[in-house]
Every structure is written in structure tokens, then in C-alpha cells.
Coordinates of C-alpha atoms and ligand atoms in Angstrom, one line a residue:
M780 CA 23.9 11.7 -10.3
T781 CA 25.0 12.7 -6.9
F782 CA 29.0 13.2 -5.1
S783 CA 29.4 13.1 -1.4
R784 CA 32.7 14.9 -0.9
R785 CA 35.7 12.6 1.0
R786 CA 37.2 14.6 3.5
P787 CA 39.8 12.6 5.2
A788 CA 40.6 13.2 8.6
W789 CA 44.0 14.6 8.5
G790 CA 43.4 16.8 5.1
R791 CA 40.8 18.9 7.1
S792 CA 44.1 19.9 9.8
A793 CA 42.9 23.7 11.0
S794 CA 46.5 24.4 10.2
R795 CA 45.9 23.2 6.1
G796 CA 42.6 25.9 6.6
L797 CA 45.1 28.7 8.2
A798 CA 46.7 28.0 4.7
L799 CA 44.6 27.7 2.4
L800 CA 43.4 30.9 4.1
L801 CA 46.2 33.0 4.0
G802 CA 46.9 31.5 0.6
L803 CA 44.2 33.1 -0.4
L804 CA 44.6 36.7 0.8
L805 CA 47.9 37.0 0.0
G806 CA 47.2 35.5 -2.9
G807 CA 51.0 34.3 -3.8
S808 CA 52.1 32.5 -6.2
A809 CA 55.0 29.8 -6.6
A810 CA 53.2 28.4 -9.2
A811 CA 51.8 30.4 -11.8
F812 CA 48.6 30.2 -14.1
A813 CA 46.1 32.3 -15.8
A814 CA 43.3 29.7 -16.9
D815 CA 41.3 32.1 -18.8
G816 CA 43.5 35.0 -19.5
P817 CA 46.1 35.4 -22.3
R818 CA 46.0 32.3 -24.2
A819 CA 49.6 31.6 -23.3
A820 CA 52.6 32.9 -21.5
T821 CA 55.5 34.6 -23.3
A822 CA 58.1 34.3 -21.6
A823 CA 61.2 35.9 -21.7
A824 CA 63.7 32.3 -21.5
P825 CA 67.3 32.3 -19.9
S826 CA 69.7 32.2 -21.4
Q827 CA 69.2 29.5 -24.0
A828 CA 67.1 32.7 -26.1
A829 CA 69.1 33.6 -28.6
Q830 CA 70.7 29.9 -28.9
K831 CA 69.1 27.6 -31.7
P832 CA 71.1 23.7 -31.0
G833 CA 71.4 23.2 -34.6
R834 CA 70.9 19.9 -34.3
A835 CA 67.3 17.6 -33.5
A836 CA 66.3 15.2 -31.2
I837 CA 63.1 13.1 -31.1
A838 CA 62.8 10.2 -28.8
S839 CA 59.5 7.8 -28.4
A840 CA 58.6 4.9 -27.8
N841 CA 58.4 3.8 -31.7
F842 CA 61.6 3.8 -33.8
H843 CA 59.3 3.9 -37.0
A844 CA 57.8 6.9 -35.0
T845 CA 61.3 8.7 -34.5
N846 CA 62.3 8.0 -38.0
A847 CA 58.6 9.9 -39.5
G848 CA 59.9 13.0 -37.3
L849 CA 63.3 13.0 -38.0
E850 CA 62.0 12.3 -42.1
V851 CA 59.7 15.5 -41.7
L852 CA 62.2 17.8 -39.8
A853 CA 65.2 16.8 -43.4
R854 CA 61.6 17.9 -45.5
G855 CA 62.5 21.3 -43.8
G856 CA 60.1 21.0 -40.7
N857 CA 60.2 22.0 -37.6
A858 CA 59.4 20.3 -34.0
F859 CA 55.5 20.7 -34.2
D860 CA 55.7 18.9 -37.9
A861 CA 57.9 16.1 -36.8
A862 CA 55.0 16.1 -33.7
V863 CA 52.3 15.8 -36.6
A864 CA 54.8 12.7 -37.8
V865 CA 55.6 11.1 -34.7
A866 CA 51.6 10.5 -33.0
S867 CA 50.6 9.6 -36.6
T868 CA 52.6 7.0 -37.4
L869 CA 52.2 6.1 -33.7
S870 CA 49.0 5.6 -34.7
V871 CA 49.2 3.2 -37.2
V872 CA 52.0 1.3 -35.3
E873 CA 51.4 1.0 -31.4
P874 CA 47.8 1.5 -31.8
E875 CA 47.8 0.1 -28.5
S876 CA 48.8 3.1 -27.0
S877 CA 47.4 6.2 -29.1
G878 CA 46.1 7.0 -32.5
I879 CA 43.6 9.0 -34.1
G880 CA 40.8 7.4 -32.4
G881 CA 41.4 9.2 -28.7
G882 CA 43.1 12.8 -28.5
F883 CA 46.4 14.0 -26.8
M884 CA 47.9 16.3 -24.3
A885 CA 51.0 18.6 -25.5
V886 CA 53.0 21.1 -24.2
L887 CA 54.7 23.5 -26.3
R888 CA 57.8 25.9 -26.9
R889 CA 58.8 28.2 -29.5
A890 CA 61.9 29.6 -30.5
G891 CA 60.8 32.4 -32.2
D892 CA 58.9 34.4 -29.3
G893 CA 59.5 32.2 -26.3
R894 CA 55.8 31.4 -26.9
E895 CA 55.0 28.6 -24.6
V896 CA 51.0 27.0 -24.6
F897 CA 49.7 24.0 -23.9
I898 CA 47.0 22.1 -27.2
D899 CA 44.2 20.3 -25.3
A900 CA 42.9 18.1 -28.0
R901 CA 41.7 15.0 -25.5
E902 CA 38.3 13.1 -26.3
T903 CA 35.0 14.9 -25.4
A904 CA 31.6 13.1 -24.2
P905 CA 29.0 12.7 -26.3
A906 CA 25.7 15.0 -26.1
A907 CA 23.8 12.4 -25.1
V908 CA 26.0 11.1 -22.7
D909 CA 24.0 9.0 -20.1
S910 CA 25.4 8.4 -16.3
K911 CA 22.9 5.1 -16.6
D912 CA 25.1 3.7 -19.4
Y913 CA 27.7 3.3 -17.0
L914 CA 25.2 0.5 -14.1
K915 CA 24.2 -2.3 -14.2
P916 CA 20.4 -2.5 -13.5
D917 CA 21.2 -3.6 -9.8
G918 CA 23.0 0.1 -9.8
T919 CA 26.6 -1.4 -9.5
P920 CA 29.3 -0.4 -11.6
N921 CA 29.3 -1.3 -15.2
R922 CA 32.9 -1.8 -15.9
D923 CA 32.4 -3.1 -19.7
T924 CA 29.9 0.0 -20.9
A925 CA 33.3 1.4 -18.7
L926 CA 35.9 0.3 -20.8
N927 CA 35.0 -1.2 -24.1
G928 CA 33.0 -0.8 -27.5
P929 CA 31.3 2.1 -28.8
L930 CA 29.6 3.6 -24.7
S931 CA 33.6 3.6 -23.3
A932 CA 35.2 5.7 -26.3
G933 CA 34.7 10.0 -26.2
I934 CA 35.0 12.2 -29.5
P935 CA 38.7 11.7 -30.8
G936 CA 40.3 15.0 -30.1
E937 CA 43.8 14.5 -32.0
P938 CA 43.2 14.6 -35.9
A939 CA 41.8 17.9 -35.4
G940 CA 45.4 18.6 -32.6
L941 CA 47.1 17.2 -35.4
A942 CA 45.7 19.7 -38.2
W943 CA 46.0 22.4 -35.2
L944 CA 49.5 21.8 -34.6
A945 CA 50.7 22.0 -38.1
K946 CA 48.0 24.7 -38.8
H947 CA 49.3 27.2 -35.9
Y948 CA 52.7 26.0 -35.1
G949 CA 53.8 24.2 -38.3
K950 CA 56.3 25.2 -41.6
L951 CA 54.4 22.2 -43.5
P952 CA 51.5 21.6 -45.3
L953 CA 49.5 18.4 -42.8
K954 CA 49.8 15.8 -45.8
D955 CA 53.6 16.4 -45.9
S956 CA 53.8 15.8 -42.2
L957 CA 51.1 12.8 -42.9
A958 CA 53.4 11.3 -45.2
P959 CA 54.9 8.7 -43.3
A960 CA 52.6 7.5 -41.7
I961 CA 50.0 7.2 -44.5
R962 CA 53.1 5.3 -46.0
I963 CA 53.3 2.5 -43.2
A964 CA 49.3 2.5 -43.1
R965 CA 49.2 1.7 -46.8
D966 CA 53.2 -1.0 -47.6
G967 CA 52.9 -2.3 -44.0
F968 CA 54.9 -2.8 -40.9
E969 CA 55.9 -5.7 -39.0
P970 CA 54.0 -5.4 -35.4
D971 CA 56.8 -6.2 -32.7
S972 CA 56.3 -7.8 -29.7
R973 CA 54.5 -5.3 -27.3
L974 CA 51.8 -4.7 -29.6
R975 CA 51.7 -8.6 -30.9
E976 CA 50.9 -8.9 -26.4
A977 CA 48.2 -6.8 -26.5
I978 CA 46.1 -7.8 -29.0
A979 CA 46.3 -11.1 -27.8
D980 CA 45.6 -9.6 -24.2
R981 CA 42.7 -8.2 -25.5
A982 CA 42.0 -11.1 -28.5
D983 CA 38.1 -11.7 -26.8
D984 CA 37.1 -7.7 -26.2
L985 CA 38.4 -7.6 -29.9
R986 CA 36.6 -10.8 -31.0
R987 CA 33.3 -8.6 -30.2
W988 CA 33.3 -6.6 -33.3
P989 CA 34.0 -7.3 -36.3
A990 CA 35.7 -4.5 -37.7
S991 CA 37.8 -4.9 -34.8
V992 CA 38.5 -8.6 -35.5
A993 CA 39.8 -8.0 -39.4
K994 CA 41.6 -5.4 -38.6
Y995 CA 43.7 -7.5 -35.1
L996 CA 42.9 -11.1 -36.1
P997 CA 43.4 -11.5 -39.3
G998 CA 42.8 -14.5 -39.5
G999 CA 41.6 -15.2 -36.2
K1000 CA 44.7 -14.5 -34.7
P1001 CA 47.1 -12.0 -34.0
P1002 CA 49.5 -11.2 -36.7
A1003 CA 52.7 -12.8 -36.4
E1004 CA 56.1 -12.5 -35.4
G1005 CA 57.6 -10.9 -38.8
A1006 CA 54.8 -11.5 -40.8
A1007 CA 53.9 -7.5 -42.5
W1008 CA 51.1 -5.5 -41.8
R1009 CA 48.9 -2.9 -43.4
D1010 CA 46.6 -1.0 -42.6
P1011 CA 44.9 0.7 -46.0
D1012 CA 41.1 1.7 -44.2
Q1013 CA 43.3 3.7 -41.6
A1014 CA 45.8 5.4 -45.0
H1015 CA 42.6 5.8 -46.2
T1016 CA 41.4 8.1 -43.4
L1017 CA 44.6 9.9 -43.2
E1018 CA 44.9 10.9 -46.7
L1019 CA 41.5 12.0 -46.0
L1020 CA 42.8 14.3 -43.0
A1021 CA 45.5 15.1 -45.4
E1022 CA 43.7 16.5 -47.8
R1023 CA 40.5 18.4 -46.0
G1024 CA 42.4 19.3 -42.7
A1025 CA 40.1 17.9 -39.6
D1026 CA 36.7 18.1 -42.1
G1027 CA 37.8 15.5 -43.4
F1028 CA 38.0 13.9 -40.1
Y1029 CA 35.2 15.7 -38.9
R1030 CA 32.6 15.8 -41.2
G1031 CA 32.3 13.6 -44.8
E1032 CA 32.5 10.8 -44.9
V1033 CA 34.9 9.7 -42.3
A1034 CA 31.9 10.9 -39.8
Q1035 CA 29.4 9.4 -41.0
K1036 CA 31.0 6.4 -40.9
L1037 CA 31.9 6.9 -37.7
V1038 CA 29.0 7.9 -36.1
A1039 CA 27.3 4.9 -37.8
A1040 CA 29.5 1.7 -36.6
V1041 CA 29.3 3.5 -33.0
R1042 CA 25.4 4.1 -33.2
A1043 CA 25.0 0.2 -34.7
A1044 CA 26.9 -1.3 -31.7
G1045 CA 24.9 0.8 -28.9
G1046 CA 26.9 3.6 -29.1
N1047 CA 25.4 7.7 -29.0
W1048 CA 27.6 9.6 -30.9
S1049 CA 25.9 12.1 -33.4
A1050 CA 28.0 14.0 -36.4
A1051 CA 27.2 17.2 -34.1
D1052 CA 29.9 15.5 -31.8
L1053 CA 31.9 15.4 -34.1
A1054 CA 31.3 18.3 -36.3
G1055 CA 31.9 20.6 -33.1
Y1056 CA 35.1 19.3 -31.5
Q1057 CA 37.2 21.9 -30.4
V1058 CA 40.7 21.6 -29.8
K1059 CA 41.4 24.1 -26.9
E1060 CA 44.6 26.5 -26.2
R1061 CA 45.1 27.2 -22.0
A1062 CA 48.0 28.4 -20.2
P1063 CA 50.5 26.4 -19.3
I1064 CA 51.3 25.7 -16.1
S1065 CA 55.0 27.0 -14.6
V1066 CA 55.9 26.1 -11.4
D1067 CA 59.8 27.1 -10.2
Y1068 CA 61.5 25.2 -8.1
R1069 CA 65.4 25.3 -7.5
G1070 CA 66.4 27.1 -10.5
Y1071 CA 64.2 25.9 -13.0
R1072 CA 61.1 26.5 -14.5
I1073 CA 58.6 23.2 -15.4
V1074 CA 56.0 24.4 -17.8
T1075 CA 53.7 21.3 -17.6
A1076 CA 50.0 20.9 -18.0
P1077 CA 46.9 22.4 -16.5
P1078 CA 43.7 21.5 -16.3
P1079 CA 41.6 19.0 -17.9
S1080 CA 44.9 17.8 -17.0
S1081 CA 45.4 16.8 -13.2
G1082 CA 49.2 16.4 -14.0
G1083 CA 50.5 20.2 -14.0
V1084 CA 48.6 20.9 -10.6
A1085 CA 49.8 17.9 -9.1
V1086 CA 53.3 18.4 -9.5
A1087 CA 53.2 21.7 -8.9
E1088 CA 52.1 21.0 -5.7
I1089 CA 54.3 18.5 -4.6
L1090 CA 57.6 20.9 -5.5
N1091 CA 56.1 23.8 -3.7
I1092 CA 55.5 21.5 -0.5
L1093 CA 59.1 20.2 -1.4
R1094 CA 61.1 23.3 -2.0
G1095 CA 61.0 24.1 1.8
F1096 CA 62.7 21.5 2.1
D1097 CA 66.7 21.4 2.3
L1098 CA 66.9 17.5 0.5
G1099 CA 70.3 17.8 -0.1
K1100 CA 71.4 17.2 3.6
L1101 CA 68.7 13.7 4.3
D1102 CA 69.9 10.4 4.1
R1103 CA 68.3 8.5 0.7
A1104 CA 65.4 6.9 2.6
H1105 CA 64.0 10.4 5.0
R1106 CA 64.6 11.8 1.0
I1107 CA 61.7 9.3 -0.3
H1108 CA 59.1 10.1 2.2
L1109 CA 59.0 13.5 2.1
V1110 CA 58.2 12.7 -1.5
I1111 CA 56.1 10.2 -1.0
E1112 CA 54.4 11.8 1.7
A1113 CA 53.9 15.6 -1.1
M1114 CA 52.3 13.0 -3.7
R1115 CA 50.0 11.5 -1.2
R1116 CA 48.5 15.2 -0.3
A1117 CA 48.7 16.3 -4.0
F1118 CA 47.1 13.0 -5.0
R1119 CA 44.0 13.6 -2.7
D1120 CA 43.2 17.1 -4.1
H1121 CA 43.6 15.4 -7.6
N1122 CA 40.6 13.4 -6.0
D1123 CA 38.4 16.3 -4.5
Y1124 CA 38.9 19.3 -6.8
L1125 CA 39.8 18.8 -10.9
G1126 CA 38.1 19.1 -13.6
D1127 CA 37.5 20.2 -17.3
P1128 CA 37.9 24.2 -16.6
D1129 CA 35.4 24.7 -18.6
F1130 CA 33.0 23.2 -16.6
V1131 CA 33.8 23.5 -13.6
K1132 CA 35.6 26.7 -11.3
M1133 CA 38.5 25.0 -9.4
P1134 CA 39.9 26.0 -6.2
L1135 CA 43.5 26.9 -8.2
E1136 CA 45.1 29.4 -7.1
M1137 CA 44.9 28.0 -3.5
L1138 CA 46.8 24.3 -4.7
L1139 CA 48.7 26.2 -6.7
S1140 CA 50.1 29.2 -3.6
P1141 CA 53.1 28.8 -1.8
Y1142 CA 50.7 28.8 1.6
Y1143 CA 48.7 26.0 0.6
A1144 CA 52.1 24.2 0.0
D1145 CA 53.5 25.5 3.3
G1146 CA 50.2 24.2 4.8
L1147 CA 50.8 20.9 3.5
R1148 CA 53.6 20.6 4.4
Q1149 CA 53.4 20.8 8.7
S1150 CA 51.7 18.3 8.2
I1151 CA 53.5 16.4 7.2
L1152 CA 55.6 14.6 10.4
P1153 CA 60.0 14.2 9.5
D1154 CA 60.2 10.1 9.8
K1155 CA 56.5 8.6 10.1
A1156 CA 53.9 8.2 7.0
T1157 CA 50.5 9.8 7.3
P1158 CA 48.0 7.2 6.9
S1159 CA 45.6 8.3 4.0
S1160 CA 43.1 6.5 5.9
M1161 CA 39.2 7.5 5.6
L1162 CA 39.2 6.5 2.1
P1163 CA 38.0 3.1 1.4
Y1164 CA 40.3 0.8 0.3
T1165 CA 40.4 0.5 -3.5
A1166 CA 43.1 -1.9 -5.5
A1167 CA 44.4 0.4 -8.2
A1168 CA 44.6 -1.4 -11.2
D1169 CA 48.7 -2.3 -12.6
P1170 CA 48.4 0.5 -15.9
G1171 CA 50.1 -1.4 -18.4
M1172 CA 51.3 -0.6 -21.9
H1173 CA 48.9 1.7 -23.2
T1174 CA 49.4 5.6 -23.7
T1175 CA 52.7 6.9 -25.5
H1176 CA 54.5 10.0 -25.0
F1177 CA 57.6 11.9 -27.3
S1178 CA 59.4 15.4 -26.5
I1179 CA 61.2 17.0 -29.6
I1180 CA 63.9 19.6 -29.2
D1181 CA 64.2 20.4 -33.0
K1182 CA 67.6 22.4 -34.2
D1183 CA 66.0 26.1 -34.1
G1184 CA 65.4 25.0 -30.7
N1185 CA 61.6 25.1 -30.5
M1186 CA 60.6 22.8 -27.9
I1187 CA 57.3 19.7 -27.8
A1188 CA 56.2 17.4 -25.3
V1189 CA 53.2 15.1 -26.3
T1190 CA 51.3 12.7 -24.3
S1191 CA 48.8 11.1 -26.6
T1192 CA 46.8 8.4 -25.6
V1193 CA 43.1 5.9 -26.3
N1194 CA 43.2 5.1 -22.6
Y1195 CA 43.3 1.3 -21.6
T1196 CA 45.4 -0.9 -23.9
L1197 CA 44.0 -0.9 -27.4
G1198 CA 40.5 1.9 -25.8
S1199 CA 38.0 0.0 -26.0
T1200 CA 39.1 -2.2 -28.6
F1201 CA 36.1 -0.8 -31.1
V1202 CA 37.5 0.0 -34.8
A1203 CA 34.6 1.5 -36.9
A1204 CA 33.9 0.1 -40.3
G1205 CA 35.6 0.9 -43.2
T1206 CA 37.9 4.0 -41.5
G1207 CA 40.1 2.2 -39.4
V1208 CA 40.0 4.7 -36.5
L1209 CA 40.1 2.3 -33.7
L1210 CA 38.3 4.4 -30.8
N1211 CA 39.2 4.7 -27.4
D1212 CA 37.9 4.2 -24.0
E1213 CA 38.5 7.3 -22.4
M1214 CA 34.8 7.9 -20.8
D1215 CA 36.4 5.9 -17.9
D1216 CA 38.5 8.6 -17.1
F1217 CA 35.3 10.4 -16.1
A1218 CA 34.3 9.9 -12.0
L1219 CA 31.2 7.6 -14.4
V1220 CA 30.2 6.5 -10.7
A1221 CA 29.8 8.7 -7.8
G1222 CA 32.6 7.1 -5.1
K1223 CA 34.2 4.4 -7.2
P1224 CA 37.7 4.5 -8.7
N1225 CA 38.5 4.0 -12.7
V1226 CA 40.7 1.6 -13.9
Y1227 CA 43.7 3.5 -12.4
G1228 CA 41.8 3.4 -9.2
L1229 CA 41.7 7.3 -8.9
L1230 CA 38.6 8.1 -7.6
G1231 CA 36.9 11.4 -8.6
S1232 CA 34.3 14.1 -6.9
E1233 CA 30.9 16.3 -9.6
A1234 CA 34.0 18.6 -10.6
N1235 CA 35.3 15.3 -13.1
A1236 CA 31.5 14.0 -13.7
P1237 CA 30.3 13.1 -17.1
K1238 CA 28.4 16.0 -18.7
P1239 CA 27.3 16.9 -23.0
G1240 CA 30.7 17.8 -24.2
K1241 CA 33.3 17.7 -21.6
R1242 CA 36.5 16.8 -21.2
M1243 CA 37.6 13.9 -18.9
L1244 CA 40.2 14.3 -16.4
S1245 CA 43.5 13.2 -17.2
S1246 CA 46.5 12.8 -15.5
M1247 CA 49.1 12.6 -18.7
T1248 CA 51.9 14.9 -17.5
P1249 CA 53.7 16.9 -21.0
S1250 CA 56.3 18.9 -19.4
L1251 CA 59.5 20.8 -20.5
V1252 CA 62.0 21.7 -17.8
I1253 CA 63.5 25.0 -18.6
G1254 CA 67.1 26.2 -17.4
A1255 CA 69.8 28.9 -17.1
D1256 CA 72.2 26.1 -17.9
R1257 CA 70.2 22.8 -19.4
S1258 CA 66.6 22.2 -20.4
A1259 CA 64.9 19.0 -21.2
V1260 CA 60.8 17.7 -22.6
I1261 CA 59.9 15.0 -20.7
G1262 CA 56.4 12.8 -19.8
S1263 CA 55.4 9.4 -19.8
P1264 CA 52.3 6.7 -19.4
G1265 CA 51.1 5.1 -17.1
G1266 CA 47.3 6.3 -16.0
S1267 CA 47.6 7.4 -12.0
T1268 CA 51.8 6.7 -12.3
I1269 CA 52.4 9.8 -14.8
I1270 CA 52.1 12.0 -12.7
T1271 CA 55.1 10.8 -9.8
Q1272 CA 56.9 9.5 -13.0
V1273 CA 57.0 12.7 -14.3
L1274 CA 58.0 14.4 -10.8
E1275 CA 60.9 11.1 -10.5
G1276 CA 61.9 12.6 -13.6
I1277 CA 62.5 16.1 -13.4
L1278 CA 63.8 15.4 -10.2
A1279 CA 66.9 14.1 -11.8
F1280 CA 67.0 15.9 -14.5
I1281 CA 67.9 19.4 -11.7
D1282 CA 70.3 16.4 -10.2
G1283 CA 72.2 15.9 -13.4
K1284 CA 71.4 13.3 -14.6
S1285 CA 71.2 12.5 -18.4
A1286 CA 68.1 11.7 -20.4
T1287 CA 69.4 8.1 -20.6
A1288 CA 70.0 7.3 -17.0
I1289 CA 66.8 9.6 -16.2
A1290 CA 64.9 7.2 -18.7
A1291 CA 66.5 4.4 -17.1
Q1292 CA 65.6 4.8 -13.4
K1293 CA 63.9 3.3 -11.0
R1294 CA 60.3 4.6 -10.1
F1295 CA 57.6 4.5 -7.1
H1296 CA 54.1 5.4 -6.9
H1297 CA 52.2 6.9 -4.5
Q1298 CA 47.9 8.6 -5.0
F1299 CA 46.7 8.8 -1.9
M1300 CA 44.4 5.5 -1.9
P1301 CA 45.4 3.1 -1.9
D1302 CA 47.1 3.7 1.0
R1303 CA 50.6 1.8 0.0
V1304 CA 54.0 3.3 -2.0
D1305 CA 54.5 0.6 -5.2
V1306 CA 58.1 0.3 -6.0
E1307 CA 59.6 -0.8 -9.0
E1308 CA 62.3 -4.2 -8.4
G1309 CA 65.4 -2.4 -7.3
V1310 CA 64.3 1.0 -7.0
F1311 CA 65.6 0.5 -2.9
D1312 CA 68.3 -0.7 -1.4
P1313 CA 67.6 -2.7 1.2
A1314 CA 68.5 -0.6 4.3
T1315 CA 65.9 2.1 2.5
A1316 CA 63.7 -0.1 2.5
E1317 CA 63.4 -1.5 6.0
S1318 CA 64.0 2.6 6.9
L1319 CA 61.0 3.2 5.4
K1320 CA 58.8 0.4 6.2
R1321 CA 60.1 1.1 10.3
M1322 CA 57.7 5.0 9.0
G1323 CA 55.0 3.2 8.5
Y1324 CA 55.4 2.5 4.5
E1325 CA 53.4 -0.6 2.6
L1326 CA 56.1 -0.9 0.1
H1327 CA 53.9 -3.1 -3.0
P1328 CA 55.8 -4.5 -5.6
R1329 CA 54.6 -3.6 -9.4
Q1330 CA 55.6 -4.9 -12.4
S1331 CA 54.2 -2.2 -15.0
W1332 CA 55.5 1.8 -15.1
G1333 CA 55.9 3.5 -17.8
F1334 CA 57.9 4.5 -21.2
M1335 CA 59.3 8.4 -20.9
N1336 CA 60.9 9.4 -23.6
V1337 CA 63.8 12.5 -22.9
V1338 CA 65.4 15.0 -24.7
T1339 CA 67.6 17.2 -23.4
W1340 CA 69.3 20.4 -24.1
D1341 CA 73.1 21.4 -22.5
H1342 CA 73.1 25.1 -23.5
K1343 CA 77.1 25.0 -22.4
T1344 CA 78.3 23.3 -25.0
N1345 CA 75.0 23.9 -26.7
T1346 CA 74.9 19.1 -27.1
L1347 CA 71.5 17.4 -27.7
D1348 CA 70.7 14.1 -25.5
A1349 CA 68.0 11.9 -26.4
A1350 CA 66.9 8.5 -24.6
S1351 CA 64.1 6.4 -25.0
D1352 CA 62.7 3.7 -22.3
P1353 CA 65.1 0.4 -21.8
R1354 CA 61.7 -0.3 -20.7
R1355 CA 60.5 -0.8 -24.6
P1356 CA 62.5 -2.5 -27.2
S1357 CA 61.2 -0.7 -29.8
G1358 CA 61.6 3.0 -28.4
L1359 CA 64.1 4.9 -30.2
G1360 CA 65.8 8.1 -29.0
K1361 CA 67.5 9.9 -31.6
V1362 CA 70.1 12.8 -32.1
Q1363 CA 70.4 14.4 -36.4
Ligands
DON2419 O1 44.5 10.4 -19.4 C1 45.0 10.0 -18.7 O2 45.1 9.5 -17.7 C2 44.8 8.3 -18.7 N1 43.8 7.8 -19.7 C3 45.8 7.3 -19.1 C4 46.6 6.4 -19.7 C5 47.6 5.7 -19.4 O3 48.5 6.5 -19.0 C6 47.8 4.4 -19.9 N2 48.7 3.5 -19.5 N3 49.9 3.4 -19.6

């Protein structure tokens, strides 16, 4: 596969080049990252170092999942055990978004020693990955194999990630933390309207695979409102995971069934792909902004790099002195520049060398800042126009702080709604369609309109680039755990949430806040209805922005901790009525 690097005219300006050079020479850094250095930072916490909230808070996209987490906390578990309970329950009750057939990324902070670490349970490409599988005979992209069926599925990371969390950070045995999910899968639950709609939307694809029909279209139809729905196969798979740890999924009965089902349907997984899956611990990206420290996702997510780059650009402006339209203008221009780098540079750190020191350097940000005109949009130009898809209602984020002050932000996904729609017979496991997050076909956008380069080309065992941005915001007076689904819009939504938190907004206000998004290409600002008052919208249009209505936004689940009053708050996104944020 060959790639040509796109070079937008404005982006390679002399001032930018000089800034890069200075950044590299001086090596100054407002954002810190150690790709292969110490596995994680142990940070001296600000004032909350010895503080314990005494209560716990969880916000997730489904009340069954939040309650499962609270149940495990009540049994003596900590935030990390609760995260296992929440994620596994979401696998059962919110399969359109995430599950044990997918992967997650998490940033955690352990209260006892201040250890901060990124847990990478992202999917990997199977060893037999072949770019030709994602092309039609005429050489054009095959969007079907990229998004549906077993070829679209990466080797799942979620089961290994849950076992890892329990083993290395939890207090309870894995089986105790998985118990609520197993119980709900066995006893049944009432699917919410989102799940019923997701099944109806994807019914044509689900119908292609008999085990998917058996699970999601009982009697040929999506489950009816109010009907109890059971998932005994997934309960059995979770039981094996509970009993044997990661081996219960990656070796033995489940692994054999997964490989057999995938291969029978035209996929290319092997037993060695599953047995060889490894969770990675990485140093998070840490960036300082207006007295707060944001601890967020490093590659193979592009999220943290983009958030750090945007904040480094914005720190040079006195945003408080500007009217709203000019403030928004600067934020959009910072987003545009960060997404351009996303397209060019980023991929799996175990496979590609990335200029992270440069991207995270304040000198680099200085150069980018200088290229922003005070009253005018910068055209992204040069790249062909690519339409970004509506991200829909898939992927999920949850946030937890426990009574001891342990914090964890988890974003988990099967990628598109109901992933690949392929259920591996006899396992209850719905496989992801994460392969589409690779740059499968050079120069062609993925389902989120994201373009990639050679850095994100598929390779055996490689992790596909993600936008997931689970984040902690640590301050002397207040801290927060934050994140969202939303494909490429994850990054900008989380950024806006972080800015709102730093501006003093409550968890409820942050989760409800209207949102906007720019991702370099297409060159337009996606806007949620009501995000800009008419005068601000007019002003932005005069500066040259195309405002493009977008219906679907992520579901943000936020937990905040006020260190002055030592109180917690939890809020679930009002866009997702089944969500629940609760302090216990
Ligand atoms: O990892 C990623 O960036 C995507 N697979 C996330 C997909 C997503 O957020 C879909 N959203 N609503």
C-alpha cells in the first residue's frame, strides 16, 4: 500500500517551520509525554493528595451499568473494580456502543501513590490482515468489508483490559466485579429505546449472520418495548472470563468458537491472534492549562495529542477578554490545526515513530498560533472535500471517583453502531468493526470522515488510531473525570468539556452543554442546534465559517470533585435518557 502525504498550502508556512525547528532545538514542553520511558507518571497531586471524598460517584450511559458499579463498590471494591462492573454491564445492556467484542482506553489515577497511567485495551489487526480485502475488484474502497462482518473486526482488547484492571488495580477478584453483568445477562433486562432503534437501524446487516439474528432479532424483529431480553451465551462467556481471567476468552472454548465463526464467515483470525493479545500500559499525556493539569490519552489515540495541541495554542490568547464569536473563532482555528496533524502523523506507537515532542511543544504551538488571523477563518483547502458521517449513538464513556479518591475515565467502543453486526456463534460476542479506524485505503476517509496516512496503515498486530479521549482534569480546588463517544467529535467535545470545567461549570452543565466541532476536513463547523446565539453565529459567518447543523453528539458522563468542600458530583448526558450519574 502506498500513501502520499498531503501538504496543505497554509500549514507548511515558514513561521510554522521555524517554530518546529525551535521546538525541536529547545525541547521546551508544556505537555509531557514519555512514550517508552517510565510506564506511568507518579505525580505529586495538588491539594487533594491526602484527601479522601468518603463517598463515590459514577456517571455512565446506562443506569444498570452505574448501579452495577455502585454494587461492586458497596461490596468493598474500588473505582477500578467498579470500572470492570460498569464496562461488562454495558457489554450486556448497551451492546450498540461497546462490549467484550471491542476495546477500551482508560486513564486512571491511583489515590494511594498518585500513579497515573493509560490502559490501552485497543483492538489489534489480525496477523493475516490484507489491505486488498478492503478494496473492490475495481480498486475502489469496499466500505462493506471495512464496516460489516468479520473482516471489519480487530482482535478484541476489552476482556483482557478488564482482567488487567482487576488484577493490577482492583481489590476484588474479577468474578465479583463481573457478577452484576453475568446476572443481568442471565436474568434479562428491558432494552432501552436506543438499543431497540440501533437494532432496527442495523437490521439488514444483522440479518446476514444467523447468530446475530438469533441474538438481536428474535422472531425476526428487534426486541419489543418492555420485553425482558436475555443473553445466555454472553453470560457463559463472561463466566469463563470470571473463572479463568483473560485465558477464559483468549484461549480454550471461547477462542476456538470465535476463530471458527470468523473463518466460516470469510474472516482471517487465528488462535495465535487471540492468544497473543496484550494489554499495554502507557504514560498518559499531561498538559498544564490555566492552573489545571489535564491527564489524557496518548497514541494510539489521537485525542490527547490533539487536546494538548489545542490547549497549547489557546494558552497564548487572553480568551476572557474577547467576545464570544472571537473566542469561538480561536478555538475552531486551534481545532483545525490539531486535526490536520491527526491526519498526517499519528498511529500505533509500537509501530510508528511520531514527532510527539514537536507536536506537544509550546514552540510548535506558538508557530501555529501565529498563523491564525484575528478575524478570519483559515481555509483548510488543498485536501479534497470529504463528508464526515454523523457519528450516531455508539461508543460509550464512563467516569468514576471512589471514596478514597481513586479516579478512572474509560471510553469503550465496538466502533460503529452494533460494531460489525457479526455475532460469533455460541459466544454471545458481538464483534467490533474497528478495522475501519485504520487508514485502510490511502487518501480515503473512514466512517467519521477522518483521513489517515502511512502512520495509520493496517499491519499485523498493529492498533488502529482512535479518537477516544478519556481524561482527568486535576486542579488544586477542583478535579474532574471526563470523556465522551462521538467518533472524531470525541476530541472536540472533550476539549469543550474541559474548558467548561476550568471555567467553573458544574458536572450537570458540562454534560448538557451545547457543542461545536471542526476537524480540518471537511472545512466547516458542525454545530448543535442552539450552541451559538444569532449574533455569534452571524459574526462567525462573517469571518468565513460555514456553520453546518449536526444532529448527533456524544454522550458525556462527568464526575467532579470539589476539594474545598470535599464533595463529589456526577452527571450523565441528558441526550441519553437511560444514563445515570450518581453519588453514593
Ligand atoms: O476509536 C475511535 O475513535 C472510534 N472507533 C470511536 C467510535 C465512536 O465514538 C462512535 N461514536 N459515537
